[in-house]
């Protein structure tokens, strides 16, 4: 009875131990990236006078004060995509254990890397594929939404920020409904459909704010010089 208790405790601690190891590795990677960023700043300050590519340009991009909110929401969406991916990765080992208990001799091959989706028509394969699809489908439209929000936010920071928050909530709700194992439930939440309305909003705002050159101010070599595009420089 005592050995069974120890075995059960080890099974319970297994996922927690793996997660702790993953978090420690991620912390080390983040620390390393921060060190590289600090090194770049230090080297840029030291050698900027010698390397033209490191020198600041005379052209500046004028952005609304609220553009910081747009950038903050963009970072938040990146974390959301990361955690959706982590959910898929954590589900792999979980479904391997379930499949082995059900007597699946090919559990490792079915649910482990490098396969993106689990093969077969069983319920476990369907459940896992629904979780995977919740992340994969988000990745299919995420680059477009991200880029358009960064462009549209230059002219429409308020609407862009609202659209970003709606898209983020809708994405999480959509993936949660899909993860239930029933694909029809991906739209079970009232928020879910807004993955599309918010995306179209970002497309529209980006098209409106695409004339980004209007937000550029340059210092010309001659005061009062006129650009051949017809735009007067501000001096």
PDB file of C-alpha atoms in Angstrom:
ATOM      1  CA  UNK A   1       0.000   0.000   0.000  1.00  0.00           C
ATOM      2  CA  UNK A   2       2.881   2.326   0.804  1.00  0.00           C
ATOM      3  CA  UNK A   3       4.591   1.700  -2.542  1.00  0.00           C
ATOM      4  CA  UNK A   4       1.342   2.415  -4.371  1.00  0.00           C
ATOM      5  CA  UNK A   5       1.046   5.694  -2.535  1.00  0.00           C
ATOM      6  CA  UNK A   6       4.570   6.666  -3.560  1.00  0.00           C
ATOM      7  CA  UNK A   7       3.855   5.715  -7.156  1.00  0.00           C
ATOM      8  CA  UNK A   8       0.684   7.801  -7.195  1.00  0.00           C
ATOM      9  CA  UNK A   9       2.542  10.765  -5.703  1.00  0.00           C
ATOM     10  CA  UNK A  10       5.234  10.527  -8.379  1.00  0.00           C
ATOM     11  CA  UNK A  11       2.589  10.534 -11.101  1.00  0.00           C
ATOM     12  CA  UNK A  12       0.992  13.630  -9.599  1.00  0.00           C
ATOM     13  CA  UNK A  13       4.320  15.415  -9.316  1.00  0.00           C
ATOM     14  CA  UNK A  14       5.456  14.498 -12.827  1.00  0.00           C
ATOM     15  CA  UNK A  15       3.626  17.270 -14.760  1.00  0.00           C
ATOM     16  CA  UNK A  16       4.493  19.844 -12.070  1.00  0.00           C
ATOM     17  CA  UNK A  17       8.160  18.896 -12.237  1.00  0.00           C
ATOM     18  CA  UNK A  18       8.180  19.144 -16.029  1.00  0.00           C
ATOM     19  CA  UNK A  19       6.456  22.523 -15.916  1.00  0.00           C
ATOM     20  CA  UNK A  20       8.939  23.813 -13.338  1.00  0.00           C
ATOM     21  CA  UNK A  21      11.801  22.711 -15.561  1.00  0.00           C
ATOM     22  CA  UNK A  22      10.239  24.453 -18.569  1.00  0.00           C
ATOM     23  CA  UNK A  23       9.752  27.685 -16.600  1.00  0.00           C
ATOM     24  CA  UNK A  24      13.362  27.596 -15.374  1.00  0.00           C
ATOM     25  CA  UNK A  25      14.628  27.151 -18.943  1.00  0.00           C
ATOM     26  CA  UNK A  26      12.387  29.933 -20.223  1.00  0.00           C
ATOM     27  CA  UNK A  27      13.633  32.203 -17.439  1.00  0.00           C
ATOM     28  CA  UNK A  28      17.206  31.493 -18.466  1.00  0.00           C
ATOM     29  CA  UNK A  29      16.429  32.241 -22.108  1.00  0.00           C
ATOM     30  CA  UNK A  30      14.679  35.524 -21.215  1.00  0.00           C
ATOM     31  CA  UNK A  31      17.631  36.525 -19.028  1.00  0.00           C
ATOM     32  CA  UNK A  32      20.034  35.735 -21.870  1.00  0.00           C
ATOM     33  CA  UNK A  33      17.975  37.797 -24.333  1.00  0.00           C
ATOM     34  CA  UNK A  34      17.927  40.696 -21.866  1.00  0.00           C
ATOM     35  CA  UNK A  35      21.704  40.479 -21.555  1.00  0.00           C
ATOM     36  CA  UNK A  36      22.110  40.590 -25.339  1.00  0.00           C
ATOM     37  CA  UNK A  37      19.807  43.612 -25.549  1.00  0.00           C
ATOM     38  CA  UNK A  38      21.831  45.437 -22.890  1.00  0.00           C
ATOM     39  CA  UNK A  39      25.040  44.543 -24.740  1.00  0.00           C
ATOM     40  CA  UNK A  40      23.649  45.968 -27.984  1.00  0.00           C
ATOM     41  CA  UNK A  41      22.742  49.242 -26.274  1.00  0.00           C
ATOM     42  CA  UNK A  42      26.216  49.524 -24.747  1.00  0.00           C
ATOM     43  CA  UNK A  43      27.986  48.761 -28.022  1.00  0.00           C
ATOM     44  CA  UNK A  44      25.727  51.139 -29.953  1.00  0.00           C
ATOM     45  CA  UNK A  45      26.609  53.998 -27.614  1.00  0.00           C
ATOM     46  CA  UNK A  46      30.291  53.234 -27.960  1.00  0.00           C
ATOM     47  CA  UNK A  47      30.539  52.704 -31.719  1.00  0.00           C
ATOM     48  CA  UNK A  48      27.631  54.760 -33.102  1.00  0.00           C
ATOM     49  CA  UNK A  49      30.006  57.528 -34.155  1.00  0.00           C
ATOM     50  CA  UNK A  50      31.998  55.068 -36.290  1.00  0.00           C
ATOM     51  CA  UNK A  51      29.154  53.064 -37.852  1.00  0.00           C
ATOM     52  CA  UNK A  52      26.610  54.959 -39.959  1.00  0.00           C
ATOM     53  CA  UNK A  53      23.980  52.246 -39.554  1.00  0.00           C
ATOM     54  CA  UNK A  54      23.886  52.864 -35.796  1.00  0.00           C
ATOM     55  CA  UNK A  55      23.454  56.624 -36.086  1.00  0.00           C
ATOM     56  CA  UNK A  56      19.970  58.135 -35.703  1.00  0.00           C
ATOM     57  CA  UNK A  57      18.287  59.438 -38.839  1.00  0.00           C
ATOM     58  CA  UNK A  58      16.870  62.917 -39.308  1.00  0.00           C
ATOM     59  CA  UNK A  59      13.438  61.431 -39.976  1.00  0.00           C
ATOM     60  CA  UNK A  60      11.103  60.882 -37.052  1.00  0.00           C
ATOM     61  CA  UNK A  61       7.801  59.078 -36.857  1.00  0.00           C
ATOM     62  CA  UNK A  62       5.149  61.097 -35.065  1.00  0.00           C
ATOM     63  CA  UNK A  63       2.672  58.838 -33.258  1.00  0.00           C
ATOM     64  CA  UNK A  64      -0.339  59.560 -31.036  1.00  0.00           C
ATOM     65  CA  UNK A  65       0.270  59.432 -27.298  1.00  0.00           C
ATOM     66  CA  UNK A  66      -2.157  56.513 -27.058  1.00  0.00           C
ATOM     67  CA  UNK A  67      -0.028  54.462 -29.447  1.00  0.00           C
ATOM     68  CA  UNK A  68       1.666  52.994 -26.388  1.00  0.00           C
ATOM     69  CA  UNK A  69      -1.613  51.222 -25.611  1.00  0.00           C
ATOM     70  CA  UNK A  70      -1.570  49.734 -29.114  1.00  0.00           C
ATOM     71  CA  UNK A  71       1.937  48.412 -28.524  1.00  0.00           C
ATOM     72  CA  UNK A  72       0.979  47.068 -25.093  1.00  0.00           C
ATOM     73  CA  UNK A  73      -1.965  45.186 -26.568  1.00  0.00           C
ATOM     74  CA  UNK A  74       0.303  43.815 -29.318  1.00  0.00           C
ATOM     75  CA  UNK A  75       2.660  42.413 -26.685  1.00  0.00           C
ATOM     76  CA  UNK A  76      -0.316  40.961 -24.814  1.00  0.00           C
ATOM     77  CA  UNK A  77      -1.504  39.181 -27.950  1.00  0.00           C
ATOM     78  CA  UNK A  78       1.964  37.653 -28.365  1.00  0.00           C
ATOM     79  CA  UNK A  79       1.748  36.213 -24.851  1.00  0.00           C
ATOM     80  CA  UNK A  80      -1.732  34.873 -25.627  1.00  0.00           C
ATOM     81  CA  UNK A  81      -0.382  33.027 -28.678  1.00  0.00           C
ATOM     82  CA  UNK A  82       2.469  31.693 -26.571  1.00  0.00           C
ATOM     83  CA  UNK A  83       0.182  30.259 -23.901  1.00  0.00           C
ATOM     84  CA  UNK A  84      -2.143  28.719 -26.495  1.00  0.00           C
ATOM     85  CA  UNK A  85       0.922  26.944 -27.874  1.00  0.00           C
ATOM     86  CA  UNK A  86       1.988  25.871 -24.385  1.00  0.00           C
ATOM     87  CA  UNK A  87      -1.456  24.361 -23.868  1.00  0.00           C
ATOM     88  CA  UNK A  88      -0.950  22.179 -26.925  1.00  0.00           C
ATOM     89  CA  UNK A  89       2.514  21.111 -25.795  1.00  0.00           C
ATOM     90  CA  UNK A  90       1.310  20.187 -22.304  1.00  0.00           C
ATOM     91  CA  UNK A  91      -1.618  18.257 -23.795  1.00  0.00           C
ATOM     92  CA  UNK A  92       0.675  15.946 -25.744  1.00  0.00           C
ATOM     93  CA  UNK A  93       2.072  14.112 -22.709  1.00  0.00           C
ATOM     94  CA  UNK A  94      -1.364  14.064 -21.116  1.00  0.00           C
ATOM     95  CA  UNK A  95      -2.950  12.384 -24.129  1.00  0.00           C
ATOM     96  CA  UNK A  96      -0.065   9.936 -24.447  1.00  0.00           C
ATOM     97  CA  UNK A  97      -0.767   8.726 -20.905  1.00  0.00           C
ATOM     98  CA  UNK A  98      -4.510   8.480 -21.573  1.00  0.00           C
ATOM     99  CA  UNK A  99      -3.956   6.558 -24.797  1.00  0.00           C
ATOM    100  CA  UNK A 100      -1.592   4.117 -23.101  1.00  0.00           C
ATOM    101  CA  UNK A 101      -4.172   3.446 -20.402  1.00  0.00           C
ATOM    102  CA  UNK A 102      -6.682   2.672 -23.170  1.00  0.00           C
ATOM    103  CA  UNK A 103      -4.228   0.147 -24.622  1.00  0.00           C
ATOM    104  CA  UNK A 104      -3.029   2.186 -27.602  1.00  0.00           C
ATOM    105  CA  UNK A 105       0.291   0.653 -28.667  1.00  0.00           C
ATOM    106  CA  UNK A 106       1.087   3.664 -30.850  1.00  0.00           C
ATOM    107  CA  UNK A 107       0.307   6.344 -28.290  1.00  0.00           C
ATOM    108  CA  UNK A 108       3.775   7.893 -28.433  1.00  0.00           C
ATOM    109  CA  UNK A 109       3.814   8.081 -32.228  1.00  0.00           C
ATOM    110  CA  UNK A 110       0.237   9.344 -32.379  1.00  0.00           C
ATOM    111  CA  UNK A 111       0.517  12.304 -30.000  1.00  0.00           C
ATOM    112  CA  UNK A 112       4.233  13.146 -29.838  1.00  0.00           C
ATOM    113  CA  UNK A 113       6.363  15.376 -32.040  1.00  0.00           C
ATOM    114  CA  UNK A 114       6.909  15.878 -34.926  1.00  0.00           C
ATOM    115  CA  UNK A 115       3.252  15.231 -35.771  1.00  0.00           C
ATOM    116  CA  UNK A 116       1.094  18.326 -35.592  1.00  0.00           C
ATOM    117  CA  UNK A 117      -2.231  16.482 -35.458  1.00  0.00           C
ATOM    118  CA  UNK A 118      -3.037  13.061 -34.039  1.00  0.00           C
ATOM    119  CA  UNK A 119      -3.980  10.414 -36.560  1.00  0.00           C
ATOM    120  CA  UNK A 120      -7.104   8.327 -36.139  1.00  0.00           C
ATOM    121  CA  UNK A 121     -10.803   8.801 -35.524  1.00  0.00           C
ATOM    122  CA  UNK A 122     -10.972   7.959 -31.825  1.00  0.00           C
ATOM    123  CA  UNK A 123     -12.249  10.403 -29.224  1.00  0.00           C
ATOM    124  CA  UNK A 124      -8.786  11.058 -27.804  1.00  0.00           C
ATOM    125  CA  UNK A 125      -7.446  11.976 -31.235  1.00  0.00           C
ATOM    126  CA  UNK A 126     -10.410  14.268 -31.820  1.00  0.00           C
ATOM    127  CA  UNK A 127     -10.005  15.945 -28.431  1.00  0.00           C
ATOM    128  CA  UNK A 128      -6.311  16.598 -28.986  1.00  0.00           C
ATOM    129  CA  UNK A 129      -6.815  17.846 -32.539  1.00  0.00           C
ATOM    130  CA  UNK A 130      -9.430  20.303 -31.298  1.00  0.00           C
ATOM    131  CA  UNK A 131      -6.935  21.772 -28.827  1.00  0.00           C
ATOM    132  CA  UNK A 132      -4.281  21.929 -31.525  1.00  0.00           C
ATOM    133  CA  UNK A 133      -6.660  23.541 -33.999  1.00  0.00           C
ATOM    134  CA  UNK A 134      -7.521  26.265 -31.481  1.00  0.00           C
ATOM    135  CA  UNK A 135      -3.893  27.357 -31.585  1.00  0.00           C
ATOM    136  CA  UNK A 136      -3.133  26.649 -35.233  1.00  0.00           C
ATOM    137  CA  UNK A 137      -6.090  28.583 -36.581  1.00  0.00           C
ATOM    138  CA  UNK A 138      -5.103  31.574 -34.462  1.00  0.00           C
ATOM    139  CA  UNK A 139      -1.633  31.518 -35.996  1.00  0.00           C
ATOM    140  CA  UNK A 140      -3.113  31.575 -39.495  1.00  0.00           C
ATOM    141  CA  UNK A 141      -4.504  35.095 -39.025  1.00  0.00           C
ATOM    142  CA  UNK A 142      -2.347  36.487 -36.213  1.00  0.00           C
ATOM    143  CA  UNK A 143       0.389  38.085 -38.409  1.00  0.00           C
ATOM    144  CA  UNK A 144      -2.198  39.986 -40.465  1.00  0.00           C
ATOM    145  CA  UNK A 145      -4.037  41.235 -37.378  1.00  0.00           C
ATOM    146  CA  UNK A 146      -0.800  42.250 -35.659  1.00  0.00           C
ATOM    147  CA  UNK A 147       0.653  44.182 -38.600  1.00  0.00           C
ATOM    148  CA  UNK A 148      -2.637  45.895 -39.410  1.00  0.00           C
ATOM    149  CA  UNK A 149      -3.123  46.966 -35.800  1.00  0.00           C
ATOM    150  CA  UNK A 150       0.359  48.531 -35.719  1.00  0.00           C
ATOM    151  CA  UNK A 151      -0.377  50.454 -38.928  1.00  0.00           C
ATOM    152  CA  UNK A 152      -3.960  51.404 -38.108  1.00  0.00           C
ATOM    153  CA  UNK A 153      -2.992  52.549 -34.627  1.00  0.00           C
ATOM    154  CA  UNK A 154      -0.966  55.406 -36.125  1.00  0.00           C
ATOM    155  CA  UNK A 155      -4.185  57.159 -37.118  1.00  0.00           C
ATOM    156  CA  UNK A 156      -6.894  55.389 -35.096  1.00  0.00           C
ATOM    157  CA  UNK A 157      -5.344  54.459 -31.710  1.00  0.00           C
ATOM    158  CA  UNK A 158      -8.671  54.305 -29.862  1.00  0.00           C
ATOM    159  CA  UNK A 159     -10.529  52.015 -32.264  1.00  0.00           C
ATOM    160  CA  UNK A 160      -7.414  49.919 -32.846  1.00  0.00           C
ATOM    161  CA  UNK A 161      -6.911  49.383 -29.103  1.00  0.00           C
ATOM    162  CA  UNK A 162     -10.551  48.403 -28.632  1.00  0.00           C
ATOM    163  CA  UNK A 163     -10.326  46.019 -31.572  1.00  0.00           C
ATOM    164  CA  UNK A 164      -7.168  44.441 -30.158  1.00  0.00           C
ATOM    165  CA  UNK A 165      -8.805  43.765 -26.779  1.00  0.00           C
ATOM    166  CA  UNK A 166     -11.914  42.327 -28.435  1.00  0.00           C
ATOM    167  CA  UNK A 167      -9.773  40.114 -30.678  1.00  0.00           C
ATOM    168  CA  UNK A 168      -7.742  38.875 -27.707  1.00  0.00           C
ATOM    169  CA  UNK A 169     -10.815  37.963 -25.646  1.00  0.00           C
ATOM    170  CA  UNK A 170     -12.534  36.387 -28.636  1.00  0.00           C
ATOM    171  CA  UNK A 171      -9.448  34.316 -29.445  1.00  0.00           C
ATOM    172  CA  UNK A 172      -9.238  32.896 -25.927  1.00  0.00           C
ATOM    173  CA  UNK A 173     -12.976  32.130 -25.867  1.00  0.00           C
ATOM    174  CA  UNK A 174     -12.845  30.572 -29.337  1.00  0.00           C
ATOM    175  CA  UNK A 175      -9.931  28.300 -28.407  1.00  0.00           C
ATOM    176  CA  UNK A 176     -11.586  27.322 -25.110  1.00  0.00           C
ATOM    177  CA  UNK A 177     -14.764  26.296 -26.919  1.00  0.00           C
ATOM    178  CA  UNK A 178     -12.772  24.294 -29.460  1.00  0.00           C
ATOM    179  CA  UNK A 179     -10.810  22.580 -26.675  1.00  0.00           C
ATOM    180  CA  UNK A 180     -14.054  21.052 -25.393  1.00  0.00           C
ATOM    181  CA  UNK A 181     -13.667  18.352 -28.059  1.00  0.00           C
ATOM    182  CA  UNK A 182     -16.714  19.450 -30.035  1.00  0.00           C
ATOM    183  CA  UNK A 183     -15.739  21.689 -32.984  1.00  0.00           C
ATOM    184  CA  UNK A 184     -19.232  23.189 -33.051  1.00  0.00           C
ATOM    185  CA  UNK A 185     -18.641  24.697 -29.601  1.00  0.00           C
ATOM    186  CA  UNK A 186     -15.875  26.955 -30.865  1.00  0.00           C
ATOM    187  CA  UNK A 187     -18.596  29.565 -31.368  1.00  0.00           C
ATOM    188  CA  UNK A 188     -20.430  28.756 -28.149  1.00  0.00           C
ATOM    189  CA  UNK A 189     -19.360  32.046 -26.562  1.00  0.00           C
ATOM    190  CA  UNK A 190     -20.874  35.350 -27.669  1.00  0.00           C
ATOM    191  CA  UNK A 191     -17.325  36.643 -27.985  1.00  0.00           C
ATOM    192  CA  UNK A 192     -16.090  33.936 -30.349  1.00  0.00           C
ATOM    193  CA  UNK A 193     -17.441  35.316 -33.615  1.00  0.00           C
ATOM    194  CA  UNK A 194     -15.644  38.597 -32.973  1.00  0.00           C
ATOM    195  CA  UNK A 195     -12.345  37.036 -34.028  1.00  0.00           C
ATOM    196  CA  UNK A 196     -13.622  37.943 -37.488  1.00  0.00           C
ATOM    197  CA  UNK A 197     -15.297  41.295 -36.828  1.00  0.00           C
ATOM    198  CA  UNK A 198     -12.259  42.578 -34.923  1.00  0.00           C
ATOM    199  CA  UNK A 199      -9.942  41.335 -37.667  1.00  0.00           C
ATOM    200  CA  UNK A 200     -11.954  43.149 -40.353  1.00  0.00           C
ATOM    201  CA  UNK A 201     -11.886  46.251 -38.175  1.00  0.00           C
ATOM    202  CA  UNK A 202      -8.080  46.126 -38.060  1.00  0.00           C
ATOM    203  CA  UNK A 203      -7.937  45.661 -41.834  1.00  0.00           C
ATOM    204  CA  UNK A 204     -10.139  48.721 -42.340  1.00  0.00           C
ATOM    205  CA  UNK A 205      -8.199  50.898 -39.910  1.00  0.00           C
ATOM    206  CA  UNK A 206      -4.888  49.821 -41.433  1.00  0.00           C
ATOM    207  CA  UNK A 207      -6.133  50.797 -44.882  1.00  0.00           C
ATOM    208  CA  UNK A 208      -7.140  54.192 -43.502  1.00  0.00           C
ATOM    209  CA  UNK A 209      -3.798  54.710 -41.789  1.00  0.00           C
ATOM    210  CA  UNK A 210      -1.658  53.281 -44.582  1.00  0.00           C
ATOM    211  CA  UNK A 211      -0.544  56.770 -45.640  1.00  0.00           C
ATOM    212  CA  UNK A 212       2.137  56.572 -42.994  1.00  0.00           C
ATOM    213  CA  UNK A 213       4.308  59.114 -44.832  1.00  0.00           C
ATOM    214  CA  UNK A 214       1.989  61.817 -43.597  1.00  0.00           C
ATOM    215  CA  UNK A 215       3.285  61.157 -40.114  1.00  0.00           C
ATOM    216  CA  UNK A 216       6.926  61.586 -41.099  1.00  0.00           C
ATOM    217  CA  UNK A 217       8.718  64.810 -40.306  1.00  0.00           C
ATOM    218  CA  UNK A 218      12.159  65.358 -41.767  1.00  0.00           C
ATOM    219  CA  UNK A 219      14.803  68.011 -41.326  1.00  0.00           C
ATOM    220  CA  UNK A 220      15.941  68.957 -44.857  1.00  0.00           C
ATOM    221  CA  UNK A 221      19.355  70.378 -45.558  1.00  0.00           C
ATOM    222  CA  UNK A 222      17.786  73.664 -46.768  1.00  0.00           C
ATOM    223  CA  UNK A 223      15.216  75.409 -44.581  1.00  0.00           C
ATOM    224  CA  UNK A 224      11.801  75.519 -46.199  1.00  0.00           C
ATOM    225  CA  UNK A 225      12.690  72.972 -48.907  1.00  0.00           C
ATOM    226  CA  UNK A 226       9.798  71.300 -50.655  1.00  0.00           C
ATOM    227  CA  UNK A 227       9.648  67.553 -51.184  1.00  0.00           C
ATOM    228  CA  UNK A 228       8.886  66.516 -54.782  1.00  0.00           C
ATOM    229  CA  UNK A 229       5.868  64.603 -53.471  1.00  0.00           C
ATOM    230  CA  UNK A 230       4.305  67.972 -52.698  1.00  0.00           C
ATOM    231  CA  UNK A 231       4.619  67.779 -48.907  1.00  0.00           C
ATOM    232  CA  UNK A 232       6.351  70.695 -47.190  1.00  0.00           C
ATOM    233  CA  UNK A 233       8.949  69.855 -44.572  1.00  0.00           C
ATOM    234  CA  UNK A 234       8.431  71.246 -41.118  1.00  0.00           C
ATOM    235  CA  UNK A 235      11.358  73.397 -39.958  1.00  0.00           C
TER     236      UNK A 235
END
